[in-house]
PDB file of C-alpha atoms in Angstrom:
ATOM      1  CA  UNK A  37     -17.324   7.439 -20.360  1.00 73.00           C
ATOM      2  CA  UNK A  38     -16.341   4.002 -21.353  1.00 78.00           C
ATOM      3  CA  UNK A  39     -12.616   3.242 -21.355  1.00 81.00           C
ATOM      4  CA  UNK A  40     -10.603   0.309 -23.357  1.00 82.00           C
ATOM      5  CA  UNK A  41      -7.047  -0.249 -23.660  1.00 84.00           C
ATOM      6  CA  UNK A  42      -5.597  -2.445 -26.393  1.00 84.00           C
ATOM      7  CA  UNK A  43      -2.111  -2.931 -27.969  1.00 82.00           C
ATOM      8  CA  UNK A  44      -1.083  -2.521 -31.351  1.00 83.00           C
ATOM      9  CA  UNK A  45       1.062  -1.444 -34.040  1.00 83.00           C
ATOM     10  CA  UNK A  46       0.703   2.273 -35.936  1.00 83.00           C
ATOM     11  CA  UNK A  47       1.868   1.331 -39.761  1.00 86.00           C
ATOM     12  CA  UNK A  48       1.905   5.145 -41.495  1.00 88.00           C
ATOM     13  CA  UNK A  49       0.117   6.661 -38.818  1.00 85.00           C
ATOM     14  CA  UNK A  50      -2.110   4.773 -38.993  1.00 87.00           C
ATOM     15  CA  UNK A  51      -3.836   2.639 -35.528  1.00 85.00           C
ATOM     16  CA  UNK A  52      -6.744   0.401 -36.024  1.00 84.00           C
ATOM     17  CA  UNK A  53      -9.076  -0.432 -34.007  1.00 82.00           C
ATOM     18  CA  UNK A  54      -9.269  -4.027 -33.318  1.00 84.00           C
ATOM     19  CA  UNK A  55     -12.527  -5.190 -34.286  1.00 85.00           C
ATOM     20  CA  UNK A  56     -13.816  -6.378 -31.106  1.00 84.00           C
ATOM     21  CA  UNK A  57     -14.605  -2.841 -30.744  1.00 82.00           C
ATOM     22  CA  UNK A  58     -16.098  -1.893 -33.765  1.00 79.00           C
ATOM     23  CA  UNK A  59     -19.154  -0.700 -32.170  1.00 80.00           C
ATOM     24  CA  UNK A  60     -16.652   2.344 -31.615  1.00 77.00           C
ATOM     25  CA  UNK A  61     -16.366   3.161 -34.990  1.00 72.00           C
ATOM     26  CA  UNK A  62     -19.678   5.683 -35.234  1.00 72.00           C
ATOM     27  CA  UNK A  63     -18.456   7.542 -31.834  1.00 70.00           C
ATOM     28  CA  UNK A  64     -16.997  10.481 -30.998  1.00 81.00           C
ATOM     29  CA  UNK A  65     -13.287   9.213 -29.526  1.00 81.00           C
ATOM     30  CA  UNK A  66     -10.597  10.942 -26.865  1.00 82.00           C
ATOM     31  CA  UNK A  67      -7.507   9.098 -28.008  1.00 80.00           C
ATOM     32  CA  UNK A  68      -4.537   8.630 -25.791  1.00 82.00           C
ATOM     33  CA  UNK A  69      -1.341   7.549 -27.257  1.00 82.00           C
ATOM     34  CA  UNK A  70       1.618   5.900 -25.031  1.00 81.00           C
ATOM     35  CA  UNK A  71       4.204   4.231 -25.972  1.00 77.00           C
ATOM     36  CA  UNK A  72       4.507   0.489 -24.371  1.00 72.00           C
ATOM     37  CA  UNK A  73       7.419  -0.154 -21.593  1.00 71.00           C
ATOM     38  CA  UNK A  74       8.250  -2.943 -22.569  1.00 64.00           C
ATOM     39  CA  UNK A  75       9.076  -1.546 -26.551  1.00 58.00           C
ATOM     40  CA  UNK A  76      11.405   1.008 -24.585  1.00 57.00           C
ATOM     41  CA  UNK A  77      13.354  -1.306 -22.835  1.00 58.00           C
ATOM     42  CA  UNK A  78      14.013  -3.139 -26.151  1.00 59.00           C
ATOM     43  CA  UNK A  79      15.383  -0.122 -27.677  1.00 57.00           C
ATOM     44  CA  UNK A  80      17.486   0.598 -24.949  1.00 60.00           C
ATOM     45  CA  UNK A  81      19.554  -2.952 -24.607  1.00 59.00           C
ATOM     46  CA  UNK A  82      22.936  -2.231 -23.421  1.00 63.00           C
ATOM     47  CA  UNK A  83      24.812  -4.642 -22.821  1.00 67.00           C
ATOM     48  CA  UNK A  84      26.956  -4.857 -20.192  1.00 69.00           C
ATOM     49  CA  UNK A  85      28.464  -8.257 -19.906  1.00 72.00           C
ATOM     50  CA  UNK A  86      32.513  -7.938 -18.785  1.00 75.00           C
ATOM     51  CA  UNK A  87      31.968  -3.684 -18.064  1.00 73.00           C
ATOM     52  CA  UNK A  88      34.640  -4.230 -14.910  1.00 77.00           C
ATOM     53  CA  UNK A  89      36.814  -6.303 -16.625  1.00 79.00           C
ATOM     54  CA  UNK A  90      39.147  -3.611 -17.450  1.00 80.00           C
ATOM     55  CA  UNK A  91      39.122  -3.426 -13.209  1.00 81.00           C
ATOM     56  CA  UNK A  92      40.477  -7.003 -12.881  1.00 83.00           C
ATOM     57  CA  UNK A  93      43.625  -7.290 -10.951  1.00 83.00           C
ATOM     58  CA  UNK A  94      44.946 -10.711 -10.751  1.00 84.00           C
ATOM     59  CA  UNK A  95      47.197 -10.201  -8.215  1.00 84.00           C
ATOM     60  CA  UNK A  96      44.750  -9.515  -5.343  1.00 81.00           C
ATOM     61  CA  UNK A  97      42.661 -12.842  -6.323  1.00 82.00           C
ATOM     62  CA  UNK A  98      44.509 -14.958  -3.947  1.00 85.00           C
ATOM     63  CA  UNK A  99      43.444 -12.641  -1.020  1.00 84.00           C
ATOM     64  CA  UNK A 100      39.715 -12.603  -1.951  1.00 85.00           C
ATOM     65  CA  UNK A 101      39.361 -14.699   1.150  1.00 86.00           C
ATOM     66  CA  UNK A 102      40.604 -12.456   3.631  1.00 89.00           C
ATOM     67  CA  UNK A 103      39.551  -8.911   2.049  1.00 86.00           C
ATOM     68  CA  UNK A 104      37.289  -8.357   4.680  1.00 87.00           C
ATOM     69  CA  UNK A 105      39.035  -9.110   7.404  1.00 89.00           C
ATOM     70  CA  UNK A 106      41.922  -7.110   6.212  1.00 86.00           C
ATOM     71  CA  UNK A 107      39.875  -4.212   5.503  1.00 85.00           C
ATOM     72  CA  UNK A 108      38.542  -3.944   8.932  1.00 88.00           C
ATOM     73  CA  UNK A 109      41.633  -4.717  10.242  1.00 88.00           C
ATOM     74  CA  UNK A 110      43.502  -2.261   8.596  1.00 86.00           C
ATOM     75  CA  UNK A 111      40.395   0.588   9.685  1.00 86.00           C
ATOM     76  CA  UNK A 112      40.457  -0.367  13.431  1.00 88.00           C
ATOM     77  CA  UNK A 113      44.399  -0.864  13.872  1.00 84.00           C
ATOM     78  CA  UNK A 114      45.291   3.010  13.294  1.00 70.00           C
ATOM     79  CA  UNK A 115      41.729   4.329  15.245  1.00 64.00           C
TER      80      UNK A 115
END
């Protein structure tokens, strides 16, 4: 069995063979069909630029310094 994998377009159904394989044109063929990744990711684009926004409090930017340090603080002080 002699395999070859090429990528192209279907137009009505329709998939050609590209014609550096023409001498598979008289044969019997097994045809597999799969959809390329990369085509799926471009249908599924999302976009997601801002999404936590709506989580922004301005308040607590002037202790993004000492989150951490608070955090653990706060943890280990009623242990």
């Amino acid at each position: 069995m002699t395999r070859v994998s090429f990528i192209t377009k279907s137009e009505d159904g329709i998939i050609r063979i590209p014609k550096k394989f023409k001498k598979f044109n008289t044969k019997k063929l097994k045809v597999q069909i799969e959809l390329d990744e990369i085509e799926k990711k471009k249908n599924k684009v999302v976009n997601v630029k801002g999404a936590l926004r709506k989580f922004k409090n301005p308040e607590l930017i002037k202790d993004e310094k000492s989150a951490w340090s608070k955090a653990v603080k706060e943890i280990y002080e009623n242990s």
